[in-house]
mmCIF file of C-alpha atoms and ligand atoms in Angstrom:
data_model
loop_
_atom_site.group_PDB
_atom_site.id
_atom_site.type_symbol
_atom_site.label_atom_id
_atom_site.label_comp_id
_atom_site.label_asym_id
_atom_site.label_seq_id
_atom_site.Cartn_x
_atom_site.Cartn_y
_atom_site.Cartn_z
ATOM 1 C CA GLU A 1 54.758 159.313 172.484
ATOM 2 C CA ALA A 2 51.846 158.828 174.793
ATOM 3 C CA LEU A 3 52.573 161.987 176.791
ATOM 4 C CA ASP A 4 52.518 163.735 173.093
ATOM 5 C CA LYS A 5 49.439 162.850 172.396
ATOM 6 C CA GLY A 6 48.110 163.278 176.146
ATOM 7 C CA LEU A 7 49.407 166.700 176.406
ATOM 8 C CA GLU A 8 48.290 167.732 172.747
ATOM 9 C CA LYS A 9 44.777 170.160 173.566
ATOM 10 C CA THR A 10 47.514 172.261 176.096
ATOM 11 C CA LYS A 11 50.277 172.351 173.766
ATOM 12 C CA ALA A 12 47.635 174.029 171.169
ATOM 13 C CA GLY A 13 46.657 176.280 173.179
ATOM 14 C CA LEU A 14 49.195 177.244 174.337
ATOM 15 C CA PHE A 15 51.674 177.765 171.674
ATOM 16 C CA SER A 16 49.316 178.704 168.835
ATOM 17 C CA LYS A 17 48.684 181.967 171.390
ATOM 18 C CA LEU A 18 52.727 182.150 172.285
ATOM 19 C CA THR A 19 53.238 182.672 168.797
ATOM 20 C CA LYS A 20 50.282 184.558 167.500
ATOM 21 C CA ALA A 21 51.777 187.174 170.252
ATOM 22 C CA VAL A 22 55.197 187.170 169.022
ATOM 23 C CA MET A 23 54.296 187.648 165.385
ATOM 24 C CA GLY A 24 55.728 189.739 163.526
ATOM 25 C CA LYS A 25 57.292 191.509 166.582
ATOM 26 C CA SER A 26 61.233 191.900 167.240
ATOM 27 C CA THR A 27 61.912 192.914 170.445
ATOM 28 C CA VAL A 28 59.898 191.613 173.704
ATOM 29 C CA ASP A 29 58.258 194.603 174.896
ATOM 30 C CA ASP A 30 55.522 195.482 177.642
ATOM 31 C CA GLU A 31 53.038 194.413 174.987
ATOM 32 C CA VAL A 32 54.442 191.466 174.054
ATOM 33 C CA LEU A 33 54.670 190.195 178.457
ATOM 34 C CA ASP A 34 51.325 191.252 178.702
ATOM 35 C CA GLU A 35 50.218 188.743 176.240
ATOM 36 C CA LEU A 36 52.474 186.165 177.023
ATOM 37 C CA GLU A 37 51.232 186.735 180.845
ATOM 38 C CA GLU A 38 47.530 186.318 179.760
ATOM 39 C CA ILE A 39 48.108 182.907 177.875
ATOM 40 C CA LEU A 40 49.849 181.320 180.881
ATOM 41 C CA VAL A 41 46.960 182.550 182.854
ATOM 42 C CA THR A 42 44.756 180.863 180.802
ATOM 43 C CA SER A 43 46.587 177.924 180.523
ATOM 44 C CA ASP A 44 45.599 177.624 184.182
ATOM 45 C CA VAL A 45 49.582 177.981 185.101
ATOM 46 C CA GLY A 46 47.867 180.244 187.752
ATOM 47 C CA VAL A 47 48.207 183.807 188.461
ATOM 48 C CA THR A 48 51.084 183.677 191.198
ATOM 49 C CA THR A 49 53.243 181.031 189.280
ATOM 50 C CA THR A 50 52.659 183.331 185.899
ATOM 51 C CA LEU A 51 53.693 186.864 187.219
ATOM 52 C CA LYS A 52 57.071 184.324 189.069
ATOM 53 C CA ILE A 53 57.952 183.685 185.238
ATOM 54 C CA ILE A 54 57.040 186.667 183.901
ATOM 55 C CA ASP A 55 59.169 188.834 186.554
ATOM 56 C CA ARG A 56 62.458 186.213 185.423
ATOM 57 C CA ILE A 57 61.830 186.959 181.639
ATOM 58 C CA GLN A 58 61.281 190.157 182.445
ATOM 59 C CA GLU A 59 64.534 190.533 184.081
ATOM 60 C CA ARG A 60 66.305 189.057 181.524
ATOM 61 C CA VAL A 61 65.142 191.149 178.867
ATOM 62 C CA SER A 62 66.260 194.095 180.758
ATOM 63 C CA LYS A 63 69.610 193.276 180.527
ATOM 64 C CA ASP A 64 69.436 192.275 176.945
ATOM 65 C CA LYS A 65 68.618 195.011 175.058
ATOM 66 C CA TYR A 66 68.911 192.809 171.505
ATOM 67 C CA PHE A 67 66.737 189.854 173.520
ATOM 68 C CA GLY A 68 64.869 188.841 170.320
ATOM 69 C CA ALA A 69 60.893 187.856 170.620
ATOM 70 C CA SER A 70 62.156 184.669 168.660
ATOM 71 C CA GLU A 71 63.721 183.607 171.690
ATOM 72 C CA LEU A 72 61.345 183.721 173.976
ATOM 73 C CA ASN A 73 60.040 180.259 173.131
ATOM 74 C CA THR A 74 63.378 179.174 174.830
ATOM 75 C CA LEU A 75 63.653 181.222 177.806
ATOM 76 C CA LEU A 76 60.247 179.976 178.379
ATOM 77 C CA LYS A 77 60.791 176.730 178.290
ATOM 78 C CA SER A 78 63.707 176.978 180.361
ATOM 79 C CA GLU A 79 62.101 179.017 183.010
ATOM 80 C CA ILE A 80 59.439 176.392 183.602
ATOM 81 C CA GLN A 81 61.930 174.258 183.664
ATOM 82 C CA LYS A 82 63.646 175.537 185.877
ATOM 83 C CA LEU A 83 60.612 175.724 188.028
ATOM 84 C CA LEU A 84 59.391 172.206 187.858
ATOM 85 C CA ALA A 85 63.008 171.174 189.155
ATOM 86 C CA GLU A 86 62.465 173.405 192.080
ATOM 87 C CA ASN A 87 59.917 171.337 193.346
ATOM 88 C CA ASN A 88 60.420 168.218 191.889
ATOM 89 C CA SER A 89 62.521 165.093 192.020
ATOM 90 C CA ASN A 90 63.091 162.554 188.991
ATOM 91 C CA ASP A 91 63.964 160.089 191.199
ATOM 92 C CA PHE A 92 60.634 158.085 191.510
ATOM 93 C CA GLU A 93 61.821 155.766 188.288
ATOM 94 C CA ASN A 94 64.640 154.030 191.161
ATOM 95 C CA PHE A 95 62.653 154.287 194.371
ATOM 96 C CA GLU A 96 63.034 151.038 196.284
ATOM 97 C CA TYR A 97 59.386 149.962 197.585
ATOM 98 C CA GLY A 98 61.704 147.233 199.591
ATOM 99 C CA ASN A 99 63.105 149.495 201.974
ATOM 100 C CA HIS A 100 60.018 149.660 203.395
ATOM 101 C CA LYS A 101 57.684 146.177 203.567
ATOM 102 C CA PRO A 102 55.227 146.821 202.422
ATOM 103 C CA TYR A 103 55.446 150.259 201.445
ATOM 104 C CA VAL A 104 52.206 152.357 202.341
ATOM 105 C CA ILE A 105 50.301 154.318 199.965
ATOM 106 C CA MET A 106 47.088 156.441 201.161
ATOM 107 C CA VAL A 107 45.350 157.736 198.018
ATOM 108 C CA VAL A 108 43.284 160.587 198.515
ATOM 109 C CA GLY A 109 41.052 163.132 196.376
ATOM 110 C CA VAL A 110 37.362 164.311 196.092
ATOM 111 C CA ASN A 111 35.001 161.726 194.226
ATOM 112 C CA GLY A 112 35.363 161.862 190.301
ATOM 113 C CA VAL A 113 39.158 162.929 189.979
ATOM 114 C CA GLY A 114 40.024 159.549 188.861
ATOM 115 C CA LYS A 115 40.960 158.493 192.618
ATOM 116 C CA THR A 116 40.318 154.750 191.410
ATOM 117 C CA THR A 117 41.327 154.584 188.066
ATOM 118 C CA THR A 118 44.449 155.846 189.147
ATOM 119 C CA ILE A 119 44.727 153.100 191.841
ATOM 120 C CA GLY A 120 44.287 150.493 189.503
ATOM 121 C CA LYS A 121 46.858 151.652 187.034
ATOM 122 C CA LEU A 122 50.039 152.578 189.679
ATOM 123 C CA ALA A 123 48.985 148.433 190.933
ATOM 124 C CA HIS A 124 49.200 147.400 187.680
ATOM 125 C CA LYS A 125 52.607 149.397 186.852
ATOM 126 C CA LEU A 126 53.739 148.386 190.379
ATOM 127 C CA LYS A 127 53.343 144.419 189.868
ATOM 128 C CA LEU A 128 54.591 144.588 186.229
ATOM 129 C CA ALA A 129 57.934 146.209 188.233
ATOM 130 C CA GLY A 130 58.124 143.173 190.126
ATOM 131 C CA ASN A 131 55.931 144.356 193.708
ATOM 132 C CA LYS A 132 53.536 142.202 195.039
ATOM 133 C CA VAL A 133 49.945 144.418 195.893
ATOM 134 C CA VAL A 134 47.157 144.502 197.703
ATOM 135 C CA LEU A 135 43.976 147.422 197.739
ATOM 136 C CA GLY A 136 42.496 148.086 201.005
ATOM 137 C CA ALA A 137 39.454 149.533 200.032
ATOM 138 C CA ALA A 138 38.654 152.449 202.547
ATOM 139 C CA ASP A 139 36.258 154.297 201.026
ATOM 140 C CA THR A 140 33.213 152.495 202.619
ATOM 141 C CA PHE A 141 31.040 155.555 202.587
ATOM 142 C CA ARG A 142 29.755 154.107 198.682
ATOM 143 C CA ALA A 143 29.284 151.144 197.546
ATOM 144 C CA ALA A 144 30.392 152.048 194.175
ATOM 145 C CA ALA A 145 34.131 152.820 195.217
ATOM 146 C CA VAL A 146 34.218 149.573 196.835
ATOM 147 C CA ASP A 147 32.762 147.600 193.526
ATOM 148 C CA GLN A 148 34.776 149.750 190.950
ATOM 149 C CA LEU A 149 38.446 148.999 193.112
ATOM 150 C CA LYS A 150 37.353 145.139 193.084
ATOM 151 C CA LEU A 151 36.813 145.559 189.311
ATOM 152 C CA TRP A 152 40.575 146.920 188.795
ATOM 153 C CA GLY A 153 41.434 144.728 191.113
ATOM 154 C CA GLU A 154 40.262 141.796 189.329
ATOM 155 C CA ARG A 155 41.566 143.365 186.368
ATOM 156 C CA VAL A 156 45.408 143.888 186.952
ATOM 157 C CA ASP A 157 45.044 140.715 189.717
ATOM 158 C CA VAL A 158 45.925 141.852 192.148
ATOM 159 C CA ARG A 159 44.308 141.511 195.782
ATOM 160 C CA VAL A 160 41.341 143.340 197.395
ATOM 161 C CA VAL A 161 40.766 143.676 201.222
ATOM 162 C CA ALA A 162 36.812 145.177 201.531
ATOM 163 C CA GLN A 163 34.319 144.705 204.306
ATOM 164 C CA ALA A 164 30.672 145.871 204.075
ATOM 165 C CA MET A 165 29.367 149.554 203.183
ATOM 166 C CA GLY A 166 30.102 151.886 206.030
ATOM 167 C CA SER A 167 32.179 149.839 207.881
ATOM 168 C CA ASP A 168 34.919 151.893 209.043
ATOM 169 C CA PRO A 169 37.205 152.826 206.895
ATOM 170 C CA ALA A 170 40.238 152.215 209.585
ATOM 171 C CA SER A 171 39.395 149.026 210.421
ATOM 172 C CA VAL A 172 39.755 148.513 206.410
ATOM 173 C CA ALA A 173 43.308 150.070 206.430
ATOM 174 C CA PHE A 174 44.162 147.793 209.251
ATOM 175 C CA ASP A 175 43.258 144.688 208.065
ATOM 176 C CA THR A 176 44.878 145.569 204.383
ATOM 177 C CA LEU A 177 48.057 146.110 205.955
ATOM 178 C CA GLN A 178 48.025 143.404 208.775
ATOM 179 C CA SER A 179 47.058 140.904 206.026
ATOM 180 C CA ALA A 180 49.712 142.824 203.763
ATOM 181 C CA VAL A 181 52.230 142.038 206.211
ATOM 182 C CA ALA A 182 51.224 138.225 206.740
ATOM 183 C CA ASN A 183 51.159 137.933 202.981
ATOM 184 C CA GLY A 184 54.568 138.938 202.394
ATOM 185 C CA GLU A 185 52.768 141.758 200.154
ATOM 186 C CA ASP A 186 55.514 144.424 198.771
ATOM 187 C CA VAL A 187 52.937 147.998 198.293
ATOM 188 C CA ALA A 188 50.004 148.185 200.375
ATOM 189 C CA ILE A 189 47.636 150.940 198.321
ATOM 190 C CA ILE A 190 44.620 152.268 200.334
ATOM 191 C CA ASP A 191 41.781 153.987 198.987
ATOM 192 C CA THR A 192 39.915 156.565 200.662
ATOM 193 C CA ALA A 193 37.149 158.248 200.582
ATOM 194 C CA GLY A 194 36.902 162.047 199.306
ATOM 195 C CA ARG A 195 33.976 163.958 200.803
ATOM 196 C CA LEU A 196 35.050 167.644 201.312
ATOM 197 C CA HIS A 197 32.331 168.671 203.119
ATOM 198 C CA ASN A 198 33.955 169.065 206.074
ATOM 199 C CA LYS A 199 37.098 170.236 206.599
ATOM 200 C CA VAL A 200 37.634 168.861 210.246
ATOM 201 C CA ALA A 201 35.399 165.489 209.560
ATOM 202 C CA LEU A 202 38.299 164.553 206.625
ATOM 203 C CA MET A 203 41.271 165.286 208.807
ATOM 204 C CA ASN A 204 39.533 163.478 211.388
ATOM 205 C CA GLU A 205 38.760 160.457 209.665
ATOM 206 C CA LEU A 206 42.304 160.500 207.956
ATOM 207 C CA THR A 207 43.995 160.990 211.072
ATOM 208 C CA LYS A 208 42.115 157.877 212.378
ATOM 209 C CA ILE A 209 43.054 155.890 208.906
ATOM 210 C CA LYS A 210 46.899 157.163 209.787
ATOM 211 C CA ASN A 211 47.328 155.715 213.470
ATOM 212 C CA VAL A 212 45.777 152.752 212.780
ATOM 213 C CA MET A 213 48.469 151.724 210.251
ATOM 214 C CA GLN A 214 51.073 153.090 212.097
ATOM 215 C CA LYS A 215 49.952 149.968 215.099
ATOM 216 C CA VAL A 216 50.503 147.073 212.086
ATOM 217 C CA VAL A 217 53.180 149.511 209.837
ATOM 218 C CA PRO A 218 55.304 151.852 211.896
ATOM 219 C CA GLY A 219 55.628 154.821 209.679
ATOM 220 C CA ALA A 220 53.258 153.861 207.568
ATOM 221 C CA PRO A 221 51.994 155.500 205.244
ATOM 222 C CA HIS A 222 54.917 155.909 203.504
ATOM 223 C CA GLU A 223 52.993 157.712 201.366
ATOM 224 C CA ILE A 224 50.247 160.025 200.878
ATOM 225 C CA LEU A 225 48.767 161.104 197.296
ATOM 226 C CA LEU A 226 46.447 163.123 196.592
ATOM 227 C CA VAL A 227 44.919 162.690 192.921
ATOM 228 C CA LEU A 228 43.597 165.578 191.079
ATOM 229 C CA ASP A 229 41.635 166.007 188.163
ATOM 230 C CA ALA A 230 44.329 168.567 185.724
ATOM 231 C CA SER A 231 40.929 168.978 183.710
ATOM 232 C CA THR A 232 39.040 171.026 186.588
ATOM 233 C CA GLY A 233 42.231 173.883 186.351
ATOM 234 C CA GLN A 234 41.608 176.054 189.141
ATOM 235 C CA ASN A 235 39.551 174.027 191.178
ATOM 236 C CA ALA A 236 42.367 171.249 191.277
ATOM 237 C CA ILE A 237 44.675 174.247 193.004
ATOM 238 C CA GLU A 238 41.306 174.409 195.422
ATOM 239 C CA GLN A 239 41.203 170.980 196.142
ATOM 240 C CA CYS A 240 45.223 170.761 196.799
ATOM 241 C CA LYS A 241 44.726 173.808 199.374
ATOM 242 C CA GLN A 242 41.855 171.535 201.242
ATOM 243 C CA PHE A 243 43.664 168.416 201.305
ATOM 244 C CA THR A 244 47.375 169.685 202.297
ATOM 245 C CA GLN A 245 45.570 171.699 205.616
ATOM 246 C CA ALA A 246 43.964 168.609 206.460
ATOM 247 C CA THR A 247 47.044 165.976 205.992
ATOM 248 C CA HIS A 248 50.313 165.979 205.469
ATOM 249 C CA VAL A 249 49.975 164.696 201.456
ATOM 250 C CA ASN A 250 53.696 164.545 200.051
ATOM 251 C CA ALA A 251 52.784 163.444 196.511
ATOM 252 C CA LEU A 252 50.529 164.523 193.220
ATOM 253 C CA ALA A 253 49.029 162.262 190.507
ATOM 254 C CA LEU A 254 47.687 164.788 188.011
ATOM 255 C CA THR A 255 44.541 162.904 186.135
ATOM 256 C CA LYS A 256 42.815 163.437 182.765
ATOM 257 C CA LEU A 257 45.776 165.179 181.103
ATOM 258 C CA ASP A 258 45.009 163.928 177.811
ATOM 259 C CA GLY A 259 41.241 165.522 177.838
ATOM 260 C CA THR A 260 42.100 168.838 178.365
ATOM 261 C CA ALA A 261 44.112 172.652 177.809
ATOM 262 C CA LYS A 262 44.288 173.068 180.927
ATOM 263 C CA GLY A 263 47.993 171.196 181.280
ATOM 264 C CA GLY A 264 49.509 174.643 182.687
ATOM 265 C CA VAL A 265 47.828 173.205 186.053
ATOM 266 C CA VAL A 266 51.358 170.826 186.407
ATOM 267 C CA ILE A 267 53.046 173.655 186.643
ATOM 268 C CA GLY A 268 51.151 175.861 188.836
ATOM 269 C CA ILE A 269 50.602 173.276 191.399
ATOM 270 C CA SER A 270 54.228 172.234 191.966
ATOM 271 C CA ASP A 271 55.184 175.721 192.274
ATOM 272 C CA GLN A 272 52.189 177.411 194.566
ATOM 273 C CA PHE A 273 52.080 173.965 196.908
ATOM 274 C CA ARG A 274 55.956 172.380 196.772
ATOM 275 C CA ILE A 275 54.511 168.575 196.529
ATOM 276 C CA PRO A 276 56.148 166.758 193.732
ATOM 277 C CA VAL A 277 54.059 165.991 191.305
ATOM 278 C CA LYS A 278 54.545 162.085 191.149
ATOM 279 C CA TYR A 279 52.284 160.550 188.805
ATOM 280 C CA ILE A 280 49.992 161.750 185.732
ATOM 281 C CA GLY A 281 47.116 160.342 183.728
ATOM 282 C CA VAL A 282 47.220 160.574 179.660
ATOM 283 C CA GLY A 283 44.367 158.499 178.875
ATOM 284 C CA GLU A 284 41.640 155.437 180.825
ATOM 285 C CA GLY A 285 43.188 152.365 179.761
ATOM 286 C CA ILE A 286 45.443 150.731 181.986
ATOM 287 C CA ASN A 287 48.507 151.802 181.070
ATOM 288 C CA ASP A 288 48.120 155.016 180.679
ATOM 289 C CA LEU A 289 49.490 156.639 184.198
ATOM 290 C CA GLN A 290 53.081 157.567 183.584
ATOM 291 C CA LEU A 291 55.810 158.599 186.428
ATOM 292 C CA PHE A 292 56.291 162.160 185.686
ATOM 293 C CA ASP A 293 59.568 163.094 184.467
ATOM 294 C CA ARG A 294 59.640 167.216 184.432
ATOM 295 C CA GLN A 295 61.876 166.823 180.818
ATOM 296 C CA ASP A 296 60.067 165.203 179.229
ATOM 297 C CA PHE A 297 56.807 167.464 179.793
ATOM 298 C CA VAL A 298 58.300 170.299 179.163
ATOM 299 C CA ASN A 299 60.126 169.145 176.048
ATOM 300 C CA SER A 300 56.716 167.466 174.917
ATOM 301 C CA LEU A 301 55.405 170.831 175.897
ATOM 302 C CA PHE A 302 57.553 172.724 173.708
ATOM 303 C CA LYS A 303 58.113 170.599 170.867
HETATM 304 P P1 GDP B 1 36.818 158.064 191.330
HETATM 305 O O1 GDP B 1 35.666 158.218 192.039
HETATM 306 O O2 GDP B 1 37.757 159.511 191.852
HETATM 307 O O3 GDP B 1 37.455 157.094 192.292
HETATM 308 O O4 GDP B 1 37.092 158.381 189.742
HETATM 309 P P2 GDP B 1 37.182 157.180 188.922
HETATM 310 O O5 GDP B 1 38.894 156.474 188.637
HETATM 311 O O6 GDP B 1 35.978 156.397 188.741
HETATM 312 O O7 GDP B 1 37.396 158.024 187.315
HETATM 313 C C1 GDP B 1 36.472 159.080 186.822
HETATM 314 C C2 GDP B 1 36.258 158.638 185.849
HETATM 315 O O8 GDP B 1 37.402 159.248 184.615
HETATM 316 C C3 GDP B 1 36.406 157.291 184.567
HETATM 317 O O9 GDP B 1 35.756 157.518 183.787
HETATM 318 C C4 GDP B 1 37.706 157.327 184.600
HETATM 319 O O10 GDP B 1 37.565 156.244 183.227
HETATM 320 C C5 GDP B 1 38.227 158.486 184.227
HETATM 321 N N1 GDP B 1 39.878 158.467 183.989
HETATM 322 C C6 GDP B 1 40.420 158.694 185.035
HETATM 323 N N2 GDP B 1 41.867 159.186 184.788
HETATM 324 C C7 GDP B 1 41.865 159.292 184.130
HETATM 325 C C8 GDP B 1 42.715 159.968 182.942
HETATM 326 O O11 GDP B 1 44.441 159.988 182.914
HETATM 327 N N3 GDP B 1 42.514 159.979 181.457
HETATM 328 C C9 GDP B 1 41.214 160.486 181.224
HETATM 329 N N4 GDP B 1 40.729 160.661 179.795
HETATM 330 N N5 GDP B 1 39.997 159.725 181.837
HETATM 331 C C10 GDP B 1 40.489 159.574 182.932
#
């Protein structure tokens, strides 16, 4: 239900247009396909992914002469479902964090995308699931980032490891993991600075943090979670490009889906980067982070 509400704007944008495009048409002709293409692109599905979807629909239409415009909805839904299935696992629900102790999540992303909020919500979620969680404030570049993380720590009642502003992020990460091991904590979530102005510097900093983590927990970080603001559409895609070049991102969180009609970006990003979307943010509240479920997502869009 929160998902339905969160996707309201995307759904309204996408589907009112889609309905208009096929209204009064009996078959799917080039004109309908052109309109569909435009609708997908303006919903931030992205050009490459849109063309892929249009190609598949065209193929289907050419095989079935009597394919009606009214069936377009169903076909579009199934094509989007297939695209999402190619890159997204639905196994996160049963994921055993306990296989790694601590399971280490390094969170990356540009400032303002909702990184801190996502970390707070995630800590809450993991705690409710019975895990002992610790947060590491390795975004030492901004005092506000450390303070905000501490606030979330208080709100969800998890420990936060922090040092003075400007201290070495790798040292914070090291401290966090060392104390996590000592305390028997199950999950350590490390916040990092989201400065993108210099890709080499970003790469070096993230590599340094990773190397230091591995001295304490071999194999860490198990997850490099990139947080992207879905409401920025194509900007999110650009950030994804930059961060995937700088480090080995293996999970995505897409925030602020509730405020935007650009929810199609979930489909485009997952297709272009072949990295699973693990979480979606559908509000500012503590419970507004959901594990991404591709079926629920598509069902909600096409409801
Ligand atoms: P950071 O700079 O990346 O750490 O960003 P913050 O976590 O401070 O978030 C920036 C703003 O986005 C805050 O006002 C958050 O409440 C808001 N925010 C984060 N996630 C979501 C979301 O899923 N939905 C909405 N509507 N707002 C969000």
